[in-house]
Amino acid sequence: MKAITRAVAQYFRRSDRFLLVLCLCASSLGILLVYGIYLSGYVRWRVVLVQALATGLGLAAAVIISLFDYRFLAKLWKLYLPASMALVALTYVFGQRRAGYEYVDDAAWLEIPFVGLTFQPSELLKMAFILAFALYLERVREYLNEPKTLISAAAFGAVPVFMILLQGDGGTAMVFAAIFAAMVFAAGLRFRYIALAAGCLAASSPLIWYFLLDDDKRSRILTVFNPQLDPTGSGWQQGLGALSIGSGQIWGKGLFTGEHHYVPEMHNDFIFAFAGEALGFVGCALIVALLGAICIALLLSAKRAKDPLGRYICIGVFATIAFQTVINLGMCLSLAPVVGVTLPLISAGGTSVVGTYAGIGLALSVYRNSFVNLFLDR
């Protein structure tokens, strides 16, 4: 028992305790919010149970991953990257949609045989991509701004984006694009290439609008500016979300009153709307502060990293959480179109929670291997 206690104490001395505590606080708040939604009768008890189990499993995964050297994990990319891509490819044939959204949502889930649960392979691909791309950037960082290297890097980043787009999951594809952009920027991409990419995106926007986006996606974007364009779809959802947030005022109506406005996907994509009603402005500010502090902790780990590989890994995890947070809050506040992006560690979703904790585990591995202290093990 003393050996176990000593090992645990030693682990926490060498780990980013601040980041772990922040993540646990965010997850605990998420479980409480889902439980409050359950008391209101909008989700089944199973959703609460899955959220709690996923948090425990995710925390265990983060600890286990952090015990491995991130350099060793990155070198195993030939194992996990093809495997995660193969799982995403399986969704093209065996993919399932969320219940109640069979005709408008993406088929991005696979069923686990004999268990009755589903998981989202794209969440596994996120962490696999971050590790593999970080290793690639470390190897080519001196030549990154050469056209040949830039083309190969762009191809590397384009593969997961287009794989996810084939699922119909535009929101997650945007997350992959954000991860790619943040990591190449951290690797030293010159500003002229960033300006060129922005110019090409702006010039091609009419083609994207008319030929790549379908009527549903165009409607979701236009609804941000005029909710009446889709009064029974995303406009209705965002309108209910705004009503829910506003009704909470400063302190909210309470988590466990069981009397809250209904908002579609209020346990998942629109959990921030329920938080606004249940916990008010104070609760919403707390959520933003928690997720913001997690992002800052990841940036500090990136700055502390002793090599480019560790820095790029932390930036990739940071980009995942930061971008999802911004887009999700934008959706709930009617500042961005509804694209089906979860609020990290807060929204209900087992794969999302476990996948986010896997990324936290990678950042913890970077932290643990980024300094040497002769007195730590005494």
mmCIF file of C-alpha atoms in Angstrom:
data_model
loop_
_atom_site.group_PDB
_atom_site.id
_atom_site.type_symbol
_atom_site.label_atom_id
_atom_site.label_comp_id
_atom_site.label_asym_id
_atom_site.label_seq_id
_atom_site.Cartn_x
_atom_site.Cartn_y
_atom_site.Cartn_z
ATOM 1 C CA MET A 1 0.000 0.000 0.000
ATOM 2 C CA LYS A 2 2.839 2.394 0.833
ATOM 3 C CA ALA A 3 4.429 1.670 -2.543
ATOM 4 C CA ILE A 4 1.176 2.477 -4.334
ATOM 5 C CA THR A 5 0.717 5.667 -2.336
ATOM 6 C CA ARG A 6 4.286 6.696 -3.081
ATOM 7 C CA ALA A 7 3.842 5.967 -6.788
ATOM 8 C CA VAL A 8 0.644 8.045 -6.935
ATOM 9 C CA ALA A 9 2.280 10.919 -5.069
ATOM 10 C CA GLN A 10 5.273 10.782 -7.384
ATOM 11 C CA TYR A 11 3.005 10.800 -10.440
ATOM 12 C CA PHE A 12 1.174 13.923 -9.304
ATOM 13 C CA ARG A 13 4.422 15.698 -8.417
ATOM 14 C CA ARG A 14 5.552 15.330 -12.004
ATOM 15 C CA SER A 15 2.201 16.019 -13.651
ATOM 16 C CA ASP A 16 0.340 19.178 -14.515
ATOM 17 C CA ARG A 17 -2.018 19.100 -11.534
ATOM 18 C CA PHE A 18 -3.561 22.416 -12.551
ATOM 19 C CA LEU A 19 -4.646 21.015 -15.931
ATOM 20 C CA LEU A 20 -6.007 17.820 -14.377
ATOM 21 C CA VAL A 21 -8.059 19.715 -11.786
ATOM 22 C CA LEU A 22 -9.494 22.028 -14.436
ATOM 23 C CA CYS A 23 -10.541 19.083 -16.608
ATOM 24 C CA LEU A 24 -12.139 17.283 -13.664
ATOM 25 C CA CYS A 25 -14.054 20.426 -12.697
ATOM 26 C CA ALA A 26 -15.325 20.828 -16.269
ATOM 27 C CA SER A 27 -16.332 17.150 -16.461
ATOM 28 C CA SER A 28 -18.066 17.273 -13.086
ATOM 29 C CA LEU A 29 -20.037 20.312 -14.174
ATOM 30 C CA GLY A 30 -20.952 18.527 -17.406
ATOM 31 C CA ILE A 31 -22.273 15.501 -15.498
ATOM 32 C CA LEU A 32 -24.333 17.765 -13.230
ATOM 33 C CA LEU A 33 -25.812 19.558 -16.240
ATOM 34 C CA VAL A 34 -26.749 16.281 -17.933
ATOM 35 C CA TYR A 35 -28.291 15.081 -14.665
ATOM 36 C CA GLY A 36 -30.321 18.294 -14.481
ATOM 37 C CA ILE A 37 -31.572 17.669 -18.025
ATOM 38 C CA TYR A 38 -32.510 14.131 -16.975
ATOM 39 C CA LEU A 39 -34.564 15.488 -14.061
ATOM 40 C CA SER A 40 -36.409 17.695 -16.536
ATOM 41 C CA GLY A 41 -37.383 14.570 -18.471
ATOM 42 C CA TYR A 42 -35.524 15.342 -21.688
ATOM 43 C CA VAL A 43 -32.984 12.481 -21.629
ATOM 44 C CA ARG A 44 -32.856 8.970 -20.239
ATOM 45 C CA TRP A 45 -30.824 7.932 -17.194
ATOM 46 C CA ARG A 46 -28.542 6.027 -19.562
ATOM 47 C CA VAL A 47 -27.190 9.324 -20.919
ATOM 48 C CA VAL A 48 -26.133 10.405 -17.426
ATOM 49 C CA LEU A 49 -24.559 7.029 -16.727
ATOM 50 C CA VAL A 50 -22.616 7.012 -20.011
ATOM 51 C CA GLN A 51 -21.328 10.527 -19.313
ATOM 52 C CA ALA A 52 -20.081 9.525 -15.853
ATOM 53 C CA LEU A 53 -18.503 6.293 -17.108
ATOM 54 C CA ALA A 54 -16.873 8.092 -20.030
ATOM 55 C CA THR A 55 -15.374 10.637 -17.657
ATOM 56 C CA GLY A 56 -13.883 7.884 -15.504
ATOM 57 C CA LEU A 57 -12.613 5.987 -18.550
ATOM 58 C CA GLY A 58 -11.243 9.185 -20.079
ATOM 59 C CA LEU A 59 -9.407 10.132 -16.905
ATOM 60 C CA ALA A 60 -7.862 6.660 -16.735
ATOM 61 C CA ALA A 61 -6.859 6.930 -20.409
ATOM 62 C CA ALA A 62 -5.256 10.324 -19.792
ATOM 63 C CA VAL A 63 -3.203 8.982 -16.888
ATOM 64 C CA ILE A 64 -2.102 5.865 -18.795
ATOM 65 C CA ILE A 65 -1.173 7.841 -21.928
ATOM 66 C CA SER A 66 0.780 10.363 -19.848
ATOM 67 C CA LEU A 67 2.957 7.562 -18.458
ATOM 68 C CA PHE A 68 4.365 6.923 -21.943
ATOM 69 C CA ASP A 69 6.934 9.157 -23.573
ATOM 70 C CA TYR A 70 5.168 11.145 -26.291
ATOM 71 C CA ARG A 71 8.146 10.582 -28.602
ATOM 72 C CA PHE A 72 7.585 6.827 -28.356
ATOM 73 C CA LEU A 73 3.849 7.236 -29.007
ATOM 74 C CA ALA A 74 4.442 9.442 -32.043
ATOM 75 C CA LYS A 75 6.702 6.846 -33.632
ATOM 76 C CA LEU A 76 3.854 4.319 -33.533
ATOM 77 C CA TRP A 77 1.832 6.332 -36.053
ATOM 78 C CA LYS A 78 1.965 3.501 -38.600
ATOM 79 C CA LEU A 79 -0.246 1.490 -36.226
ATOM 80 C CA TYR A 80 -2.902 3.889 -34.977
ATOM 81 C CA LEU A 81 -3.263 6.302 -37.917
ATOM 82 C CA PRO A 82 -4.249 3.656 -40.516
ATOM 83 C CA ALA A 83 -6.440 1.919 -37.912
ATOM 84 C CA SER A 84 -8.361 5.100 -37.059
ATOM 85 C CA MET A 85 -8.723 5.994 -40.749
ATOM 86 C CA ALA A 86 -10.044 2.498 -41.454
ATOM 87 C CA LEU A 87 -12.659 2.917 -38.704
ATOM 88 C CA VAL A 88 -13.772 6.214 -40.248
ATOM 89 C CA ALA A 89 -13.972 4.505 -43.642
ATOM 90 C CA LEU A 90 -16.215 1.818 -42.138
ATOM 91 C CA THR A 91 -18.817 4.488 -41.391
ATOM 92 C CA TYR A 92 -19.373 4.883 -45.135
ATOM 93 C CA VAL A 93 -20.900 1.396 -45.132
ATOM 94 C CA PHE A 94 -21.952 0.650 -41.563
ATOM 95 C CA GLY A 95 -22.298 4.163 -40.158
ATOM 96 C CA GLN A 96 -25.282 5.005 -37.982
ATOM 97 C CA ARG A 97 -27.094 8.264 -37.412
ATOM 98 C CA ARG A 98 -28.323 9.643 -34.120
ATOM 99 C CA ALA A 99 -31.841 8.617 -33.174
ATOM 100 C CA GLY A 100 -34.386 11.101 -34.470
ATOM 101 C CA TYR A 101 -31.983 12.556 -37.062
ATOM 102 C CA GLU A 102 -32.011 9.754 -39.631
ATOM 103 C CA TYR A 103 -32.567 12.086 -42.578
ATOM 104 C CA VAL A 104 -30.627 15.238 -41.749
ATOM 105 C CA ASP A 105 -27.643 14.171 -39.692
ATOM 106 C CA ASP A 106 -24.373 12.462 -40.602
ATOM 107 C CA ALA A 107 -23.766 8.717 -40.356
ATOM 108 C CA ALA A 108 -20.634 9.068 -38.251
ATOM 109 C CA TRP A 109 -21.134 6.414 -35.559
ATOM 110 C CA LEU A 110 -20.265 2.713 -35.426
ATOM 111 C CA GLU A 111 -21.980 0.207 -33.177
ATOM 112 C CA ILE A 112 -19.873 -1.795 -30.738
ATOM 113 C CA PRO A 113 -20.898 -5.450 -31.206
ATOM 114 C CA PHE A 114 -22.711 -7.173 -28.314
ATOM 115 C CA VAL A 115 -22.657 -3.989 -26.193
ATOM 116 C CA GLY A 116 -25.410 -1.873 -27.678
ATOM 117 C CA LEU A 117 -23.301 1.293 -27.586
ATOM 118 C CA THR A 118 -21.963 3.385 -30.441
ATOM 119 C CA PHE A 119 -18.757 5.397 -30.824
ATOM 120 C CA GLN A 120 -17.540 8.085 -33.198
ATOM 121 C CA PRO A 121 -14.289 7.077 -34.988
ATOM 122 C CA SER A 122 -13.513 10.686 -35.947
ATOM 123 C CA GLU A 123 -12.731 11.419 -32.281
ATOM 124 C CA LEU A 124 -10.014 8.738 -32.372
ATOM 125 C CA LEU A 125 -8.715 10.093 -35.670
ATOM 126 C CA LYS A 126 -8.259 13.552 -34.119
ATOM 127 C CA MET A 127 -5.631 12.348 -31.642
ATOM 128 C CA ALA A 128 -4.009 10.016 -34.181
ATOM 129 C CA PHE A 129 -3.718 12.902 -36.638
ATOM 130 C CA ILE A 130 -2.253 15.261 -34.031
ATOM 131 C CA LEU A 131 0.484 12.777 -33.082
ATOM 132 C CA ALA A 132 1.364 11.779 -36.640
ATOM 133 C CA PHE A 133 1.265 15.313 -38.042
ATOM 134 C CA ALA A 134 3.337 16.642 -35.137
ATOM 135 C CA LEU A 135 6.032 14.066 -35.941
ATOM 136 C CA TYR A 136 5.870 14.989 -39.626
ATOM 137 C CA LEU A 137 6.218 18.707 -38.871
ATOM 138 C CA GLU A 138 9.194 18.087 -36.611
ATOM 139 C CA ARG A 139 10.965 16.230 -39.409
ATOM 140 C CA VAL A 140 10.305 18.863 -42.095
ATOM 141 C CA ARG A 141 10.287 22.056 -40.019
ATOM 142 C CA GLU A 142 13.505 23.368 -41.617
ATOM 143 C CA TYR A 143 11.964 22.991 -45.073
ATOM 144 C CA LEU A 144 8.336 23.763 -44.248
ATOM 145 C CA ASN A 145 8.202 26.951 -46.315
ATOM 146 C CA GLU A 146 9.510 25.279 -49.448
ATOM 147 C CA PRO A 147 6.708 24.693 -51.991
ATOM 148 C CA LYS A 148 7.284 20.934 -52.217
ATOM 149 C CA THR A 149 7.051 20.509 -48.444
ATOM 150 C CA LEU A 150 4.025 22.798 -48.195
ATOM 151 C CA ILE A 151 2.178 20.748 -50.796
ATOM 152 C CA SER A 152 2.905 17.492 -48.976
ATOM 153 C CA ALA A 153 1.874 19.037 -45.640
ATOM 154 C CA ALA A 154 -1.367 20.318 -47.182
ATOM 155 C CA ALA A 155 -2.064 16.844 -48.577
ATOM 156 C CA PHE A 156 -1.415 15.362 -45.127
ATOM 157 C CA GLY A 157 -3.976 17.690 -43.598
ATOM 158 C CA ALA A 158 -6.501 17.380 -46.420
ATOM 159 C CA VAL A 159 -6.929 13.604 -46.123
ATOM 160 C CA PRO A 160 -8.780 13.543 -42.759
ATOM 161 C CA VAL A 161 -10.777 16.647 -43.694
ATOM 162 C CA PHE A 162 -12.158 15.042 -46.840
ATOM 163 C CA MET A 163 -12.689 11.704 -45.110
ATOM 164 C CA ILE A 164 -14.904 13.403 -42.535
ATOM 165 C CA LEU A 165 -16.679 15.453 -45.191
ATOM 166 C CA LEU A 166 -17.624 12.193 -46.920
ATOM 167 C CA GLN A 167 -19.433 11.264 -43.701
ATOM 168 C CA GLY A 168 -21.431 14.469 -43.980
ATOM 169 C CA ASP A 169 -19.940 15.834 -40.744
ATOM 170 C CA GLY A 170 -18.965 19.363 -41.737
ATOM 171 C CA GLY A 171 -18.450 20.523 -38.145
ATOM 172 C CA THR A 172 -15.812 17.909 -37.346
ATOM 173 C CA ALA A 173 -14.135 18.548 -40.717
ATOM 174 C CA MET A 174 -13.795 22.194 -39.667
ATOM 175 C CA VAL A 175 -12.151 21.066 -36.426
ATOM 176 C CA PHE A 176 -9.559 19.064 -38.374
ATOM 177 C CA ALA A 177 -8.884 22.081 -40.583
ATOM 178 C CA ALA A 178 -8.385 24.238 -37.481
ATOM 179 C CA ILE A 179 -5.964 21.687 -35.977
ATOM 180 C CA PHE A 180 -3.961 21.632 -39.213
ATOM 181 C CA ALA A 181 -3.847 25.443 -39.445
ATOM 182 C CA ALA A 182 -2.752 25.898 -35.821
ATOM 183 C CA MET A 183 -0.020 23.267 -36.053
ATOM 184 C CA VAL A 184 1.544 24.566 -39.298
ATOM 185 C CA PHE A 185 1.412 28.092 -37.875
ATOM 186 C CA ALA A 186 3.243 26.899 -34.756
ATOM 187 C CA ALA A 187 5.790 25.159 -36.997
ATOM 188 C CA GLY A 188 6.768 28.498 -38.526
ATOM 189 C CA LEU A 189 4.658 28.904 -41.650
ATOM 190 C CA ARG A 190 5.466 32.264 -43.210
ATOM 191 C CA PHE A 191 2.850 34.985 -43.166
ATOM 192 C CA ARG A 192 2.784 35.327 -46.944
ATOM 193 C CA TYR A 193 1.523 31.760 -47.261
ATOM 194 C CA ILE A 194 -1.143 32.428 -44.647
ATOM 195 C CA ALA A 195 -2.250 35.517 -46.603
ATOM 196 C CA LEU A 196 -2.209 33.526 -49.846
ATOM 197 C CA ALA A 197 -4.348 30.767 -48.311
ATOM 198 C CA ALA A 198 -6.823 33.344 -46.979
ATOM 199 C CA GLY A 199 -6.998 34.993 -50.403
ATOM 200 C CA CYS A 200 -7.585 31.687 -52.177
ATOM 201 C CA LEU A 201 -10.314 30.796 -49.689
ATOM 202 C CA ALA A 202 -12.019 34.159 -50.235
ATOM 203 C CA ALA A 203 -11.736 33.868 -54.023
ATOM 204 C CA SER A 204 -13.149 30.338 -54.015
ATOM 205 C CA SER A 205 -16.018 31.126 -51.621
ATOM 206 C CA PRO A 206 -18.587 31.505 -54.452
ATOM 207 C CA LEU A 207 -17.646 28.058 -55.779
ATOM 208 C CA ILE A 208 -17.888 26.592 -52.267
ATOM 209 C CA TRP A 209 -21.244 28.268 -51.705
ATOM 210 C CA TYR A 210 -22.917 27.166 -54.931
ATOM 211 C CA PHE A 211 -21.272 23.821 -55.655
ATOM 212 C CA LEU A 212 -19.982 22.288 -52.398
ATOM 213 C CA LEU A 213 -22.622 23.340 -49.878
ATOM 214 C CA ASP A 214 -26.074 21.787 -50.087
ATOM 215 C CA ASP A 215 -29.323 23.635 -49.395
ATOM 216 C CA ASP A 216 -29.331 22.590 -45.717
ATOM 217 C CA LYS A 217 -25.842 23.973 -45.033
ATOM 218 C CA ARG A 218 -26.532 27.214 -46.888
ATOM 219 C CA SER A 219 -29.738 27.598 -44.900
ATOM 220 C CA ARG A 220 -27.889 27.136 -41.618
ATOM 221 C CA ILE A 221 -25.443 29.914 -42.507
ATOM 222 C CA LEU A 222 -28.159 32.322 -43.671
ATOM 223 C CA THR A 223 -30.217 31.585 -40.560
ATOM 224 C CA VAL A 224 -27.517 33.232 -38.424
ATOM 225 C CA PHE A 225 -28.379 36.547 -40.090
ATOM 226 C CA ASN A 226 -32.131 35.926 -40.373
ATOM 227 C CA PRO A 227 -33.609 33.235 -38.079
ATOM 228 C CA GLN A 228 -36.947 33.434 -39.906
ATOM 229 C CA LEU A 229 -35.420 31.801 -42.988
ATOM 230 C CA ASP A 230 -35.564 28.424 -41.219
ATOM 231 C CA PRO A 231 -38.226 28.831 -38.516
ATOM 232 C CA THR A 232 -38.702 25.083 -38.016
ATOM 233 C CA GLY A 233 -35.061 23.980 -38.248
ATOM 234 C CA SER A 234 -31.806 25.551 -37.037
ATOM 235 C CA GLY A 235 -33.534 28.939 -36.617
ATOM 236 C CA TRP A 236 -36.051 27.343 -34.269
ATOM 237 C CA GLN A 237 -33.299 25.540 -32.360
ATOM 238 C CA GLN A 238 -31.180 28.655 -31.944
ATOM 239 C CA GLY A 239 -34.241 30.703 -31.023
ATOM 240 C CA LEU A 240 -35.137 28.251 -28.257
ATOM 241 C CA GLY A 241 -31.514 28.272 -27.134
ATOM 242 C CA ALA A 242 -31.471 32.072 -26.884
ATOM 243 C CA LEU A 243 -34.762 31.996 -24.932
ATOM 244 C CA SER A 244 -33.330 29.397 -22.562
ATOM 245 C CA ILE A 245 -30.100 31.325 -21.965
ATOM 246 C CA GLY A 246 -31.886 34.624 -21.429
ATOM 247 C CA SER A 247 -34.413 33.181 -18.983
ATOM 248 C CA GLY A 248 -31.628 32.251 -16.555
ATOM 249 C CA GLN A 249 -30.670 35.909 -16.010
ATOM 250 C CA ILE A 250 -27.809 36.321 -13.495
ATOM 251 C CA TRP A 251 -28.004 33.333 -11.142
ATOM 252 C CA GLY A 252 -30.216 30.909 -13.076
ATOM 253 C CA LYS A 253 -33.247 28.866 -12.056
ATOM 254 C CA GLY A 254 -31.262 26.037 -10.505
ATOM 255 C CA LEU A 255 -29.959 22.748 -11.844
ATOM 256 C CA PHE A 256 -32.396 20.361 -10.243
ATOM 257 C CA THR A 257 -35.737 22.152 -10.411
ATOM 258 C CA GLY A 258 -36.916 19.882 -13.228
ATOM 259 C CA GLU A 259 -38.624 22.830 -14.939
ATOM 260 C CA HIS A 260 -36.613 24.057 -17.901
ATOM 261 C CA HIS A 261 -37.336 25.050 -21.479
ATOM 262 C CA TYR A 262 -36.872 22.375 -24.110
ATOM 263 C CA VAL A 263 -34.096 22.907 -26.655
ATOM 264 C CA PRO A 264 -33.253 20.244 -29.273
ATOM 265 C CA GLU A 265 -29.931 18.534 -28.448
ATOM 266 C CA MET A 266 -29.815 20.406 -25.118
ATOM 267 C CA HIS A 267 -27.704 17.605 -23.598
ATOM 268 C CA ASN A 268 -25.236 17.661 -26.475
ATOM 269 C CA ASP A 269 -24.559 20.525 -28.896
ATOM 270 C CA PHE A 270 -26.780 22.995 -26.988
ATOM 271 C CA ILE A 271 -25.854 22.168 -23.410
ATOM 272 C CA PHE A 272 -24.607 25.734 -22.981
ATOM 273 C CA ALA A 273 -28.210 26.886 -23.460
ATOM 274 C CA PHE A 274 -29.345 24.690 -20.573
ATOM 275 C CA ALA A 275 -26.430 25.973 -18.475
ATOM 276 C CA GLY A 276 -27.592 29.520 -19.141
ATOM 277 C CA GLU A 277 -31.079 28.766 -17.873
ATOM 278 C CA ALA A 278 -30.026 26.595 -14.937
ATOM 279 C CA LEU A 279 -26.960 28.525 -13.757
ATOM 280 C CA GLY A 280 -27.468 31.947 -15.306
ATOM 281 C CA PHE A 281 -24.774 34.328 -16.463
ATOM 282 C CA VAL A 282 -22.552 33.291 -13.563
ATOM 283 C CA GLY A 283 -22.654 29.637 -14.590
ATOM 284 C CA CYS A 284 -21.966 30.468 -18.235
ATOM 285 C CA ALA A 285 -19.029 32.621 -17.211
ATOM 286 C CA LEU A 286 -17.699 29.744 -15.106
ATOM 287 C CA ILE A 287 -17.840 27.370 -18.095
ATOM 288 C CA VAL A 288 -16.032 29.849 -20.325
ATOM 289 C CA ALA A 289 -13.426 30.461 -17.605
ATOM 290 C CA LEU A 290 -12.817 26.720 -17.099
ATOM 291 C CA LEU A 291 -12.370 25.976 -20.789
ATOM 292 C CA GLY A 292 -10.289 29.118 -21.263
ATOM 293 C CA ALA A 293 -8.017 28.110 -18.388
ATOM 294 C CA ILE A 294 -7.600 24.636 -19.911
ATOM 295 C CA CYS A 295 -6.548 26.239 -23.185
ATOM 296 C CA ILE A 296 -4.062 28.490 -21.389
ATOM 297 C CA ALA A 297 -2.604 25.495 -19.536
ATOM 298 C CA LEU A 298 -2.118 23.701 -22.872
ATOM 299 C CA LEU A 299 -0.348 26.729 -24.333
ATOM 300 C CA LEU A 300 1.927 26.868 -21.293
ATOM 301 C CA SER A 301 2.760 23.187 -21.789
ATOM 302 C CA ALA A 302 3.558 23.948 -25.426
ATOM 303 C CA LYS A 303 5.876 26.758 -24.355
ATOM 304 C CA ARG A 304 7.532 24.487 -21.758
ATOM 305 C CA ALA A 305 8.078 21.598 -24.204
ATOM 306 C CA LYS A 306 11.720 20.740 -24.695
ATOM 307 C CA ASP A 307 11.415 19.882 -28.383
ATOM 308 C CA PRO A 308 9.271 20.857 -31.393
ATOM 309 C CA LEU A 309 7.379 17.551 -31.317
ATOM 310 C CA GLY A 310 6.024 18.202 -27.830
ATOM 311 C CA ARG A 311 5.166 21.774 -28.741
ATOM 312 C CA TYR A 312 3.218 20.758 -31.837
ATOM 313 C CA ILE A 313 1.292 18.086 -29.920
ATOM 314 C CA CYS A 314 0.164 20.580 -27.286
ATOM 315 C CA ILE A 315 -0.808 23.097 -29.960
ATOM 316 C CA GLY A 316 -2.892 20.441 -31.714
ATOM 317 C CA VAL A 317 -4.768 19.572 -28.525
ATOM 318 C CA PHE A 318 -5.194 23.277 -27.746
ATOM 319 C CA ALA A 319 -6.632 23.931 -31.214
ATOM 320 C CA THR A 320 -9.117 21.079 -30.791
ATOM 321 C CA ILE A 321 -10.532 22.364 -27.514
ATOM 322 C CA ALA A 322 -10.330 26.073 -28.358
ATOM 323 C CA PHE A 323 -11.974 25.806 -31.773
ATOM 324 C CA GLN A 324 -14.753 23.503 -30.582
ATOM 325 C CA THR A 325 -15.458 25.860 -27.678
ATOM 326 C CA VAL A 326 -15.662 28.945 -29.886
ATOM 327 C CA ILE A 327 -17.884 27.272 -32.488
ATOM 328 C CA ASN A 328 -20.179 25.667 -29.899
ATOM 329 C CA LEU A 329 -20.684 28.912 -27.999
ATOM 330 C CA GLY A 330 -21.252 30.688 -31.299
ATOM 331 C CA MET A 331 -23.965 28.161 -32.182
ATOM 332 C CA CYS A 332 -25.746 28.612 -28.860
ATOM 333 C CA LEU A 333 -25.506 32.414 -29.012
ATOM 334 C CA SER A 334 -26.683 32.570 -32.658
ATOM 335 C CA LEU A 335 -23.304 33.911 -33.762
ATOM 336 C CA ALA A 336 -22.371 30.850 -35.849
ATOM 337 C CA PRO A 337 -24.329 28.289 -37.878
ATOM 338 C CA VAL A 338 -25.393 25.024 -36.280
ATOM 339 C CA VAL A 339 -22.712 22.532 -37.376
ATOM 340 C CA GLY A 340 -22.939 19.857 -34.679
ATOM 341 C CA VAL A 341 -19.800 20.555 -32.634
ATOM 342 C CA THR A 342 -19.786 19.567 -28.957
ATOM 343 C CA LEU A 343 -18.600 21.656 -26.020
ATOM 344 C CA PRO A 344 -15.438 19.848 -24.815
ATOM 345 C CA LEU A 345 -15.839 17.880 -21.552
ATOM 346 C CA ILE A 346 -19.253 19.479 -20.969
ATOM 347 C CA SER A 347 -21.527 18.080 -23.687
ATOM 348 C CA ALA A 348 -22.905 14.573 -23.370
ATOM 349 C CA GLY A 349 -21.087 12.121 -25.614
ATOM 350 C CA GLY A 350 -18.907 9.248 -24.476
ATOM 351 C CA THR A 351 -16.483 9.206 -27.410
ATOM 352 C CA SER A 352 -16.064 12.968 -27.309
ATOM 353 C CA VAL A 353 -15.207 12.918 -23.598
ATOM 354 C CA VAL A 354 -12.766 9.995 -23.877
ATOM 355 C CA GLY A 355 -11.159 11.472 -26.997
ATOM 356 C CA THR A 356 -10.660 14.838 -25.302
ATOM 357 C CA TYR A 357 -9.073 13.180 -22.276
ATOM 358 C CA ALA A 358 -6.769 11.225 -24.610
ATOM 359 C CA GLY A 359 -5.557 14.573 -25.927
ATOM 360 C CA ILE A 360 -5.101 15.818 -22.374
ATOM 361 C CA GLY A 361 -3.038 12.677 -21.710
ATOM 362 C CA LEU A 362 -0.741 13.577 -24.608
ATOM 363 C CA ALA A 363 -0.292 17.079 -23.208
ATOM 364 C CA LEU A 364 0.446 15.609 -19.768
ATOM 365 C CA SER A 365 3.078 13.355 -21.333
ATOM 366 C CA VAL A 366 4.739 16.416 -22.846
ATOM 367 C CA TYR A 367 4.624 18.164 -19.471
ATOM 368 C CA ARG A 368 6.056 15.189 -17.587
ATOM 369 C CA ASN A 369 8.932 14.786 -20.047
ATOM 370 C CA SER A 370 9.745 18.465 -20.433
ATOM 371 C CA PHE A 371 11.912 19.024 -17.385
ATOM 372 C CA VAL A 372 14.414 17.220 -15.189
ATOM 373 C CA ASN A 373 14.500 17.754 -11.453
ATOM 374 C CA LEU A 374 16.963 15.736 -9.428
ATOM 375 C CA PHE A 375 14.887 16.171 -6.283
ATOM 376 C CA LEU A 376 11.495 15.086 -7.688
ATOM 377 C CA ASP A 377 11.934 11.405 -6.926
ATOM 378 C CA ARG A 378 13.109 11.821 -3.371
#
